[in-house]
Structure formats: C-alpha cells, structure tokens
PDB file of C-alpha atoms in Angstrom:
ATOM      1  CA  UNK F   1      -7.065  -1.751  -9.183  1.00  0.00           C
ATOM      2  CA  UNK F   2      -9.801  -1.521  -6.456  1.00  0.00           C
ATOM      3  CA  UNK F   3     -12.862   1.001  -7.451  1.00  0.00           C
ATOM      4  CA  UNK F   4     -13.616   1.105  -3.653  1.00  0.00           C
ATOM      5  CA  UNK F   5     -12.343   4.555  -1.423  1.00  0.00           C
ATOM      6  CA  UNK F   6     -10.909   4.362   2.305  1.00  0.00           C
ATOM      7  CA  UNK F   7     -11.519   7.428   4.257  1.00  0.00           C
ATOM      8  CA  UNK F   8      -7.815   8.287   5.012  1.00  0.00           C
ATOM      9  CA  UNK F   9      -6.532  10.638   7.324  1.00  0.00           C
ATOM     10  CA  UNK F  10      -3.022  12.000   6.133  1.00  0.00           C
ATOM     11  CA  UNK F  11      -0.111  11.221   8.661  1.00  0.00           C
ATOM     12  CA  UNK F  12       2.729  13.147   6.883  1.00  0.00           C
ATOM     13  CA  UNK F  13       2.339  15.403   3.775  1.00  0.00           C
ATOM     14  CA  UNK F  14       3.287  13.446   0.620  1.00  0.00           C
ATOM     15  CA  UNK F  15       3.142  13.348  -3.460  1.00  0.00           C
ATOM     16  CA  UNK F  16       2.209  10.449  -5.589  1.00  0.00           C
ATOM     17  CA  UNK F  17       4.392  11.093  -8.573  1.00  0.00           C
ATOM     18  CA  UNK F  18       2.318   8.835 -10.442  1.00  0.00           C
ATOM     19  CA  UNK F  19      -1.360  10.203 -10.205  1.00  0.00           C
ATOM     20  CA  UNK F  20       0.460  13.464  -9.620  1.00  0.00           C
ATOM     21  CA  UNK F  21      -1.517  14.344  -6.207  1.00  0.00           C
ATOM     22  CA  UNK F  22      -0.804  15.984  -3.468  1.00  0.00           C
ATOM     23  CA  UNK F  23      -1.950  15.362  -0.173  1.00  0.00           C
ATOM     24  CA  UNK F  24      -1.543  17.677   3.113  1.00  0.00           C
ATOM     25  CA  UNK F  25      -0.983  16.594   6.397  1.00  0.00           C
ATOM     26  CA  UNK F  26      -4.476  15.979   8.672  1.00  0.00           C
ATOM     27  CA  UNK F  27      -6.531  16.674   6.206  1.00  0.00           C
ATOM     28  CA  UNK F  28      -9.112  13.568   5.681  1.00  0.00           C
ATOM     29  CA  UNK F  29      -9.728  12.257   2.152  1.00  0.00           C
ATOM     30  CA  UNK F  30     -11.152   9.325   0.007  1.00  0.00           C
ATOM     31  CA  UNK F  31      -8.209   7.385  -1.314  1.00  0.00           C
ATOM     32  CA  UNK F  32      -8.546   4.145  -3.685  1.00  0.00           C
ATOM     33  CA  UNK F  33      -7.967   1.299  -1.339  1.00  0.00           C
ATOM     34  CA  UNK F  34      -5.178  -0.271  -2.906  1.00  0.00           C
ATOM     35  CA  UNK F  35      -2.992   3.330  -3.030  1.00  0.00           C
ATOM     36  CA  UNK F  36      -4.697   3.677   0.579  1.00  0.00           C
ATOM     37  CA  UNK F  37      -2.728   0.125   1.211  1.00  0.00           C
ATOM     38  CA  UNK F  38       0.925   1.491   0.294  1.00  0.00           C
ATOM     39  CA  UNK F  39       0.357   4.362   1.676  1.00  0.00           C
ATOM     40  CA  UNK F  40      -0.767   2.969   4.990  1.00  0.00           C
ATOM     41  CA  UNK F  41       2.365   0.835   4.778  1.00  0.00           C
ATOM     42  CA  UNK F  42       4.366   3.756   4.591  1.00  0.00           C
ATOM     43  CA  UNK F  43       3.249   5.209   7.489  1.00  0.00           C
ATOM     44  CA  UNK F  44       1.759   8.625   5.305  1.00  0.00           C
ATOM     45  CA  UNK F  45      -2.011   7.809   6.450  1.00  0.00           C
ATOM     46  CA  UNK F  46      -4.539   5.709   8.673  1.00  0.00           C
ATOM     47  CA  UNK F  47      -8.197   5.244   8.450  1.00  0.00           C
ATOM     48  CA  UNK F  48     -10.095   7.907   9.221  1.00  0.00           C
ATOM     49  CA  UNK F  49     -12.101   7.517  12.552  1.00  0.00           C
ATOM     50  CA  UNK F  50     -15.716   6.604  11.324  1.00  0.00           C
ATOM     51  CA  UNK F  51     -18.545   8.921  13.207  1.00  0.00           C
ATOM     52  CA  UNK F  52     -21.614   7.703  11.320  1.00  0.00           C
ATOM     53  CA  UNK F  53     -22.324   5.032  13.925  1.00  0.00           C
ATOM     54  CA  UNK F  54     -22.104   7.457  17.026  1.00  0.00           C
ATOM     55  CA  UNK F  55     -25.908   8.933  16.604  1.00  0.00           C
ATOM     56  CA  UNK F  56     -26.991   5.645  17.055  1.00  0.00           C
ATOM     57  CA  UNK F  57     -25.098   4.556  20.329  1.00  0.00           C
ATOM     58  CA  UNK F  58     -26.684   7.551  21.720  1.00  0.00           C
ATOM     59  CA  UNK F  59     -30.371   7.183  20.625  1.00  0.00           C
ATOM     60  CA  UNK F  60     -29.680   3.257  22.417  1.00  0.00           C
ATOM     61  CA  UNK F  61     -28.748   4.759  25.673  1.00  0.00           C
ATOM     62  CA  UNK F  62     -31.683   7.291  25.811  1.00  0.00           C
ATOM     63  CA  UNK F  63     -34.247   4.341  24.856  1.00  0.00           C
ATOM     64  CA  UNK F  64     -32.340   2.286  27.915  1.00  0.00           C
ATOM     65  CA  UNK F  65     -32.748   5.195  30.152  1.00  0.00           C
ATOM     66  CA  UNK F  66     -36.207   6.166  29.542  1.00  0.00           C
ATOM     67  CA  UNK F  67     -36.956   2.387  29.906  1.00  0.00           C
ATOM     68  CA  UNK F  68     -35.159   2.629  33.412  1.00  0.00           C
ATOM     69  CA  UNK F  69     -37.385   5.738  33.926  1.00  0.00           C
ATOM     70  CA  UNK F  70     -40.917   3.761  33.355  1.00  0.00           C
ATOM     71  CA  UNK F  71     -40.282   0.680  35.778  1.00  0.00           C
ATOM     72  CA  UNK F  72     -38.580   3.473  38.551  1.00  0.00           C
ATOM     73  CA  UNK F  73     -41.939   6.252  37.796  1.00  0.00           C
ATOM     74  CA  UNK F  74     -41.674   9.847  36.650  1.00  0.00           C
ATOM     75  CA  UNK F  75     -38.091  11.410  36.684  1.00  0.00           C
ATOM     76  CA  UNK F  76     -36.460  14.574  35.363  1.00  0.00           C
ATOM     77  CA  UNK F  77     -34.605  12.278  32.696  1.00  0.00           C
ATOM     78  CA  UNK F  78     -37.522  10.933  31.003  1.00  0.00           C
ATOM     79  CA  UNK F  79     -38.536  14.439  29.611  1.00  0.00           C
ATOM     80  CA  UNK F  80     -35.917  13.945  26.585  1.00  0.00           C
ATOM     81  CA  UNK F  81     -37.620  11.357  25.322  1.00  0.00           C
ATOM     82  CA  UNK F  82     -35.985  10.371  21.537  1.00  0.00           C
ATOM     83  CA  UNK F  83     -38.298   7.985  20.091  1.00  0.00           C
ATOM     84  CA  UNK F  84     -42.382   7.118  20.549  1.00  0.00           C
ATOM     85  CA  UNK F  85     -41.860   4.633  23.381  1.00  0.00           C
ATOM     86  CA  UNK F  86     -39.783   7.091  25.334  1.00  0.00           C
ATOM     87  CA  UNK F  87     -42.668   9.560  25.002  1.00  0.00           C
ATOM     88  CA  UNK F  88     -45.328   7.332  26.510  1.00  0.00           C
ATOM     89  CA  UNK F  89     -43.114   7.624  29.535  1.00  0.00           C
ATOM     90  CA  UNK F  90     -43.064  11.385  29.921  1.00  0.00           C
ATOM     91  CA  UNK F  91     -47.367  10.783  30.723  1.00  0.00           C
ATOM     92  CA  UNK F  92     -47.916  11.236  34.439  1.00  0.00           C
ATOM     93  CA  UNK F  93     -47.515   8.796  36.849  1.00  0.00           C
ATOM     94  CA  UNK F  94     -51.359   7.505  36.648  1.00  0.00           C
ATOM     95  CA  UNK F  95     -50.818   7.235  33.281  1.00  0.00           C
ATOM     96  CA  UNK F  96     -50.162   3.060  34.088  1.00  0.00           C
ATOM     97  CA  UNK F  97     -51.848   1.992  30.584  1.00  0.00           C
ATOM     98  CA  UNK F  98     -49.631   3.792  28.376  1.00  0.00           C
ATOM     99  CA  UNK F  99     -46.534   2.572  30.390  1.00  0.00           C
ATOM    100  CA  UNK F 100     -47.323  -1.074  30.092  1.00  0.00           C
ATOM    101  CA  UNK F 101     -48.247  -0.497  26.792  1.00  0.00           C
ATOM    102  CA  UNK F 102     -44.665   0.547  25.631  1.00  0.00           C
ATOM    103  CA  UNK F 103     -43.263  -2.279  28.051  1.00  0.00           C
ATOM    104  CA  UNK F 104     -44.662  -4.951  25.633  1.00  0.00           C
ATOM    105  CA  UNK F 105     -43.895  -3.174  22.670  1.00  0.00           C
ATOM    106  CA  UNK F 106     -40.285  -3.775  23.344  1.00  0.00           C
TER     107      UNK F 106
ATOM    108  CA  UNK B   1       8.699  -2.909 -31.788  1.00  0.00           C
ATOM    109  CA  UNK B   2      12.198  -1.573 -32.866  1.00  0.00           C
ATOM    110  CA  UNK B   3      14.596  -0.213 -29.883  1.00  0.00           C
ATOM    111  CA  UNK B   4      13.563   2.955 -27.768  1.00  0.00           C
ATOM    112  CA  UNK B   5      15.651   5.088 -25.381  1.00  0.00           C
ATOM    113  CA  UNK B   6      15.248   4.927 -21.760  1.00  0.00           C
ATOM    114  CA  UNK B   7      13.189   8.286 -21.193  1.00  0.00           C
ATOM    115  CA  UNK B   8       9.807   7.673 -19.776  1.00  0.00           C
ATOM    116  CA  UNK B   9      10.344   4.597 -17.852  1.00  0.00           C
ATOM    117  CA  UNK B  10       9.113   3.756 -14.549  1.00  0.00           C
ATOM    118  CA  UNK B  11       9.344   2.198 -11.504  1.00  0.00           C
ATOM    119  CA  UNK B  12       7.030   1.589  -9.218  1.00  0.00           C
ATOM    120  CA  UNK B  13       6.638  -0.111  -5.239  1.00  0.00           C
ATOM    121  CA  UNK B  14       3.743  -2.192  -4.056  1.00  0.00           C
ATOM    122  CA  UNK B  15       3.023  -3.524  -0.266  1.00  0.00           C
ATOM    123  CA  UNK B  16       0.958  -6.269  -1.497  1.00  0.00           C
ATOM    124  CA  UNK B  17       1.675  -9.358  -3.365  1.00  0.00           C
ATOM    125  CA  UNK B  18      -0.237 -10.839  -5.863  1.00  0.00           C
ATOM    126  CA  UNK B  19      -2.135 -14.003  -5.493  1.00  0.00           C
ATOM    127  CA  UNK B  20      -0.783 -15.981  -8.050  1.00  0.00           C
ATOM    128  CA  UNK B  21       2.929 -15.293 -10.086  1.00  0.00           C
ATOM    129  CA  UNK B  22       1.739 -13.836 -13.477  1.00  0.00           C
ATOM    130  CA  UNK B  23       0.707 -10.998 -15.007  1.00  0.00           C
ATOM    131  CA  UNK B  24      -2.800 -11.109 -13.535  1.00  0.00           C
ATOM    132  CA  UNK B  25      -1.805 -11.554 -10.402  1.00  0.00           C
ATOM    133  CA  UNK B  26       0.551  -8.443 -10.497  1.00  0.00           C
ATOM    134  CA  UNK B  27      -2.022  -6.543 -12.347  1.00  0.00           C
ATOM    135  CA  UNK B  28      -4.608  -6.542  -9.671  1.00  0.00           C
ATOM    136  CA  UNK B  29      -1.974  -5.275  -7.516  1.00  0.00           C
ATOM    137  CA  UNK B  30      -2.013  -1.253  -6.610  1.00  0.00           C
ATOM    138  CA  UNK B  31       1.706   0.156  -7.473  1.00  0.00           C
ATOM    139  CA  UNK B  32       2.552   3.569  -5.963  1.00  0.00           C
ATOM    140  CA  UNK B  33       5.178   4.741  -8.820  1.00  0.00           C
ATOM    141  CA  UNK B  34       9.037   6.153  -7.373  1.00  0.00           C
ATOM    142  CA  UNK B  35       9.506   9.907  -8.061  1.00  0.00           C
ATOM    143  CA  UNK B  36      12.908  11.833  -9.089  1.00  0.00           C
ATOM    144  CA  UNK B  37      14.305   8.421 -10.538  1.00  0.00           C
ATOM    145  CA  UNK B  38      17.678   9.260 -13.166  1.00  0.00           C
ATOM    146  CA  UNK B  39      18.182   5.309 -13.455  1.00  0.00           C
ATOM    147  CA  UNK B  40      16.522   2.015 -13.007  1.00  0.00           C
ATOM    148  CA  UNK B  41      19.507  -0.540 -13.604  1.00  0.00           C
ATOM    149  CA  UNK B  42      19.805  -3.569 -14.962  1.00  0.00           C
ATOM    150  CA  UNK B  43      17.455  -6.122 -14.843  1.00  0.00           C
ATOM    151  CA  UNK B  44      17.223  -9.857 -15.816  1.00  0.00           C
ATOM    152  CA  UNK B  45      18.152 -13.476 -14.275  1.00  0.00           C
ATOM    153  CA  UNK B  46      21.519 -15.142 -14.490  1.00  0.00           C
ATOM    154  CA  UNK B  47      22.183 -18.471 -14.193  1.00  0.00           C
ATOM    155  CA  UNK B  48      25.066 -20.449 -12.572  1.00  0.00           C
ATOM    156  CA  UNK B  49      27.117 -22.284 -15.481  1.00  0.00           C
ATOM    157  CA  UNK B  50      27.984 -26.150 -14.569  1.00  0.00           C
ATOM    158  CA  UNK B  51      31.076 -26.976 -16.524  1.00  0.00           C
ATOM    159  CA  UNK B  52      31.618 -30.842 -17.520  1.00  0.00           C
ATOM    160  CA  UNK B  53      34.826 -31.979 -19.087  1.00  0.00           C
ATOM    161  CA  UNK B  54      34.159 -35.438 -20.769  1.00  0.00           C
ATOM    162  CA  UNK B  55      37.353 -37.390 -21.674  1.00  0.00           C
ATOM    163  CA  UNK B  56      36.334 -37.130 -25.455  1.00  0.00           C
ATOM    164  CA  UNK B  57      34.491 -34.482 -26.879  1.00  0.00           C
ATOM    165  CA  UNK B  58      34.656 -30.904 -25.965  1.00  0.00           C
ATOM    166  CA  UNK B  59      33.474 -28.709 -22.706  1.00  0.00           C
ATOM    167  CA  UNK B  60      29.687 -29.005 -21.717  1.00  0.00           C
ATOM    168  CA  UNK B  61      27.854 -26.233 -20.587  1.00  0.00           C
ATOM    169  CA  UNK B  62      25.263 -26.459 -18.547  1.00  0.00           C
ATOM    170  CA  UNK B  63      22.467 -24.071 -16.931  1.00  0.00           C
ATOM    171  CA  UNK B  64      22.431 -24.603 -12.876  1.00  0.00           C
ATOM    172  CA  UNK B  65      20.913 -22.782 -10.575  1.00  0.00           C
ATOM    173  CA  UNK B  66      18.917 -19.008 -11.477  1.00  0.00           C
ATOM    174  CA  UNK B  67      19.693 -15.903  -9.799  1.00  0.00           C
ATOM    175  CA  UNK B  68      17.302 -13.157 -10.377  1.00  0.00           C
ATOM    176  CA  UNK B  69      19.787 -10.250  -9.703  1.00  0.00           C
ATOM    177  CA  UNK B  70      18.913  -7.085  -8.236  1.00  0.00           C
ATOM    178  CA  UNK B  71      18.192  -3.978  -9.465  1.00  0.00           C
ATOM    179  CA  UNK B  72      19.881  -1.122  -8.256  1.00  0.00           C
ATOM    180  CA  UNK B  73      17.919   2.498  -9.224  1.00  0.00           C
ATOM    181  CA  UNK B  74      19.198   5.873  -8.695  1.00  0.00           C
ATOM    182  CA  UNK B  75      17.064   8.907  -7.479  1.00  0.00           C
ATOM    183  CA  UNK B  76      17.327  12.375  -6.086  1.00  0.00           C
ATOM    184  CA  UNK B  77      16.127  12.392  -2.286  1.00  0.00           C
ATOM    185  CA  UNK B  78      12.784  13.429  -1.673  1.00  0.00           C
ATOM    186  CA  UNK B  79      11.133  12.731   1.330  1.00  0.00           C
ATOM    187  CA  UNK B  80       7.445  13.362   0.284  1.00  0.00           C
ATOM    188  CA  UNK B  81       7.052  11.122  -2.313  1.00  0.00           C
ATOM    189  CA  UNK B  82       5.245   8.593  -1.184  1.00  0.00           C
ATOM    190  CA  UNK B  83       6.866   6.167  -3.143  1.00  0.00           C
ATOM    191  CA  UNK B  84      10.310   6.498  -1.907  1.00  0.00           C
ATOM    192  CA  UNK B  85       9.113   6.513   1.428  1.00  0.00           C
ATOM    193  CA  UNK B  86       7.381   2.990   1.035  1.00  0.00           C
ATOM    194  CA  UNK B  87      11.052   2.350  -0.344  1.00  0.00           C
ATOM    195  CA  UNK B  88      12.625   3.707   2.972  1.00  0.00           C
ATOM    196  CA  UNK B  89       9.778   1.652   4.814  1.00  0.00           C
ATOM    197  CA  UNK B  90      11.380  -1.486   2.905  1.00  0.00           C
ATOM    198  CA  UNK B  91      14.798  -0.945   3.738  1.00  0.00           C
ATOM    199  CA  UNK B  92      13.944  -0.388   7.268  1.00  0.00           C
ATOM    200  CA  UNK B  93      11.740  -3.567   7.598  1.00  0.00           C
ATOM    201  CA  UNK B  94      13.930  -6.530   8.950  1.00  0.00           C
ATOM    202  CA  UNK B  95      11.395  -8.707   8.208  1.00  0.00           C
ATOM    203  CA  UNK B  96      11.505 -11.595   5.646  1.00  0.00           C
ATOM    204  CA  UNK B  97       8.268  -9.276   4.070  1.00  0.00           C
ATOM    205  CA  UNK B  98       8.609  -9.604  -0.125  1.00  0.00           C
ATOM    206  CA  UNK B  99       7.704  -6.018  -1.820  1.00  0.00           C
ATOM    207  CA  UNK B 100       5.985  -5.965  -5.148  1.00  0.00           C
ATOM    208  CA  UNK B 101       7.857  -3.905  -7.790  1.00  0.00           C
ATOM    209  CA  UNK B 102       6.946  -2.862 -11.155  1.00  0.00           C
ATOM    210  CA  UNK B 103       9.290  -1.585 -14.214  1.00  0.00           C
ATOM    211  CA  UNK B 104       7.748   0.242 -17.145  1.00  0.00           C
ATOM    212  CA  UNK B 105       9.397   1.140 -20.567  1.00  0.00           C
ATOM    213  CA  UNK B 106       8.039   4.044 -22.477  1.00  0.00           C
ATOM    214  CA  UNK B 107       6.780   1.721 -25.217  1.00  0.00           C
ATOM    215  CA  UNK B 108       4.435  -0.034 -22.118  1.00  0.00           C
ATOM    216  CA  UNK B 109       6.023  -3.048 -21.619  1.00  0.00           C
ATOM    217  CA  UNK B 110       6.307  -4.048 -18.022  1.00  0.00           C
ATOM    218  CA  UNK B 111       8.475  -5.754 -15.546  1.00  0.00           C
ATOM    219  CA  UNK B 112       6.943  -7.747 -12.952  1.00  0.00           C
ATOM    220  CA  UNK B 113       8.823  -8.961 -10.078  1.00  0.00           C
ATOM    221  CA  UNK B 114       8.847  -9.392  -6.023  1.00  0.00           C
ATOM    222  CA  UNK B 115      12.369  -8.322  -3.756  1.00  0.00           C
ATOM    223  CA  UNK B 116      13.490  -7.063  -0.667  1.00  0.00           C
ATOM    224  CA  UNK B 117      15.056  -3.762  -0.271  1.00  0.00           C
ATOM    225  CA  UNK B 118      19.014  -4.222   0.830  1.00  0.00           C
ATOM    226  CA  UNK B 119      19.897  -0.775   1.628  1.00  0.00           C
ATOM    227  CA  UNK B 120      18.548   2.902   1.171  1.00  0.00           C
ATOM    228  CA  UNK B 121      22.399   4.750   1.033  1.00  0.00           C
ATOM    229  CA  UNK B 122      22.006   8.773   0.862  1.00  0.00           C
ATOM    230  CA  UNK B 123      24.848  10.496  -0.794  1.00  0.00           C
ATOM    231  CA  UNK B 124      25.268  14.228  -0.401  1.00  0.00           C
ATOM    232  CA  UNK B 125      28.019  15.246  -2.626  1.00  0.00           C
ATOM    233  CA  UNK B 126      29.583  19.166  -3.788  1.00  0.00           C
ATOM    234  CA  UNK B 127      27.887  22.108  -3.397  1.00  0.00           C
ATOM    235  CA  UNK B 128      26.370  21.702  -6.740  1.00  0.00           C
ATOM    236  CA  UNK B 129      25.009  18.090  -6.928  1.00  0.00           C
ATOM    237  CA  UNK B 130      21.690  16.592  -5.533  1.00  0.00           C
ATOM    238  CA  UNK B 131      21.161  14.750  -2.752  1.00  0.00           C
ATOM    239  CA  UNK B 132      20.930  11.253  -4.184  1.00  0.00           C
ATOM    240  CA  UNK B 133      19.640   8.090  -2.741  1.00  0.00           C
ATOM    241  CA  UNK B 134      20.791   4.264  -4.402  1.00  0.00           C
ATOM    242  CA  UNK B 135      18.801   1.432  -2.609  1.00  0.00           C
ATOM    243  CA  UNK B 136      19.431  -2.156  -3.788  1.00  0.00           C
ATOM    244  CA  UNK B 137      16.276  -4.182  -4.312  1.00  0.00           C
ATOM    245  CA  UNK B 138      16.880  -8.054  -4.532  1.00  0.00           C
ATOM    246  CA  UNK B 139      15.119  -9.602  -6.904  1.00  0.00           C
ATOM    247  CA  UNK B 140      13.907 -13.221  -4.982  1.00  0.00           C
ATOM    248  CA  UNK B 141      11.067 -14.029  -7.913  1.00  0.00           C
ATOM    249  CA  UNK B 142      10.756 -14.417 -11.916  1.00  0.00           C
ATOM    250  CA  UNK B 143      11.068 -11.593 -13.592  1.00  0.00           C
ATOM    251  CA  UNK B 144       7.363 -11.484 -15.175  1.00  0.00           C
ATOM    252  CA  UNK B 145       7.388 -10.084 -18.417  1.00  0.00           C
ATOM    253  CA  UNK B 146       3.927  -8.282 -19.729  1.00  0.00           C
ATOM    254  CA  UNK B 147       4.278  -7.054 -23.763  1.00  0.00           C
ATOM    255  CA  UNK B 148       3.409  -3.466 -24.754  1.00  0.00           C
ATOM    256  CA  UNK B 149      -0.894  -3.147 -24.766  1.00  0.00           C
TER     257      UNK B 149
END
C-alpha cells in the first residue's frame, strides 16, 4: 500500500465500503495513490488540476517584459516591476548605468 | 484453525497487477473491497482428468490440463460503491485487461487471484426483493493462497 496522496477531484459521488468513506462529487481531496488508481479506473475521480506552478509562469513573463522594457526605454509597463532587476528599469531614461547593470546580471 | 462460517468475508477489485505471481506481489497491490455482497461462490482450480485403459491392470487417472474456474458473487445493486463500479468498469472493458481480485475469510486468510469480468447481469425481481447484480469473474491465474496473519 502506497503512503503517498494524489490530489483527486471526485467525478461521481461514491463509498469505499472498505475504509468506510464517503466522498462527494467535485469536491477535491488527498486520496492514497493506489485507492486513487481504482478509483481513477472507475471513472469516480481525476487528478486534481495543480495551481502551485502558476505564480511562477507569471513572475517569468513580467521579468521578460520588463527586460523588453529596458532595451525599448521607459514604458507604462515597466512600473510593475516584480523582482530587483525589473526595478532598475523603472529609473528614468538617463538612468543608462543601472540598465546595463541589470542587462549583465541576467 | 478449525472451520468458520462464511460471515465476514470479503471481496475485493484491483486495477493493477502485481509484479510478480505471489503473495508479495498481490500484497503491494491497492484492493478497493465490493460492498452489499450476500455471496462470494466457489472458488478453486479443476483439472481435466486423462483416462488410460491399459490392456492389464486397471483405469489410470491422470491430471491434464488446470482450469481455474470462476467465481460467481452475488450483491445488491449499488451504484456508489466504488467497488462495484470498478466491477461494472470490468465488465464493460472489451479489452484482454486482467483485474486483480482479492477473497478474504473472517479468520484472515486470503485469496489471491487475476480474471476478467464475463458479465455484470441486474435482476430486479417482486416488489419485495432487492435489486441484485451476479457478474462472473474468470479466474485466468493461480489461485494464490496467503494463511491467516
């Protein structure tokens, strides 16, 4: 028997007449992996969507865009800057040292 | 262990199948147990019987080839326990797909064995009897045989 839990989303309300629980339909729980196997084959649940990983997609795309923002000069995008790089481009224009500076940090 | 009735036995379904044909292999497996069973059937292999009539001396008797059976459980219809719907999913799947299955006595002895589900029949009888279900699960491996812990 595996220790390890699957984030499941429930499918179809069911029972497990042998642990006794109950599970209602999409709701999202931890399930052991192997019961989250059978069940899976049964069509009663899938894996839950993971959303852990989105945050980071979007701090990537803001450090792209503000790096877009220093080689093109000052624009209204760069002043939601997420991380230190992105805020050495909110400086002004004239502000070339910082700029460059942040360019060879990446 | 001297003889028990059959009250408190199990049966229960697996998608996997274990890695190798013995009791570990089966008991790293994860069995989702079949609710509202009233029978589990019998269970055991038969083999063929190879008849030899020498001129002089009497009949032999000999073991051919082994048939593992099926087993043949009975069950009131439910359709949210899970593990009579993985049984439904197996009756369903036309696939040559082997099902784990797992028979406990009350004393904990177990019953170890792989199949294909036949058939999932639904009988709705009088006004007072249950909605029953009788699926026929053919038994395709050896019957591994795990004594009580």
């Amino acid at each position: 028997m595996s220790a390890t839990k699957k984030n499941a989303r429930i499918i179809n309300s069911f029972t497990d007449a042998g642990t006794g629980e109950a599970f209602t339909a999409r709701s999202t729980v931890p399930i052991d992996a192997g019961a989250f196997a059978n069940y899976e084959a049964a069509g009663l649940v899938e894996a839950a969507p993971a959303t852990a990983s989105k945050p980071k997609r979007k701090s990537a795309s803001k450090r792209k865009t503000a790096a877009v923002s220093r080689t093109a000069g000052p624009s209204t995008k760069s002043a939601k800057p997420s991380t230190g790089t992105a805020a050495a481009a909110v400086a002004p224009a004239g502000d070339t040292t910082s700029a460059a500076g942040s360019a060879n940090s990446e | 262990m001297g003889s028990s009735t059959a009250a408190g036995s199990t049966l229960a379904i697996s998608a996997g199948n274990p890695a190798t044909d013995d009791a570990a292999g089966y008991t790293a497996l994860a069995f989702t147990e079949v609710g509202q069973i009233d029978k589990i059937g019998a269970l055991g292999a038969v083999f063929a019987k190879v008849d030899f009539q020498p001129l002089k001396g009497p009949k032999q008797k000999h073991k051919g080839s082994v048939d593992y059976g099926s087993l043949g459980p009975s069950m009131a219809y439910d359709a949210t326990d899970a593990g009579q719907v993985l049984l439904r999913t197996a009756s369903d799947d036309a696939t040559s797909k082997l099902y784990s299955f797992k028979v406990e006595f009350p004393t904990g002895e177990k019953r170890y064995f792989q199949g294909r589900v036949f058939g999932y029949p639904e009988t709705v009888d009088g006004a007072d009897s249950v909605i029953t279900a009788a699926p026929t699960i053919e038994i395709s491996t050896k019957i591994v045989k795990v004594a009580a812990p």
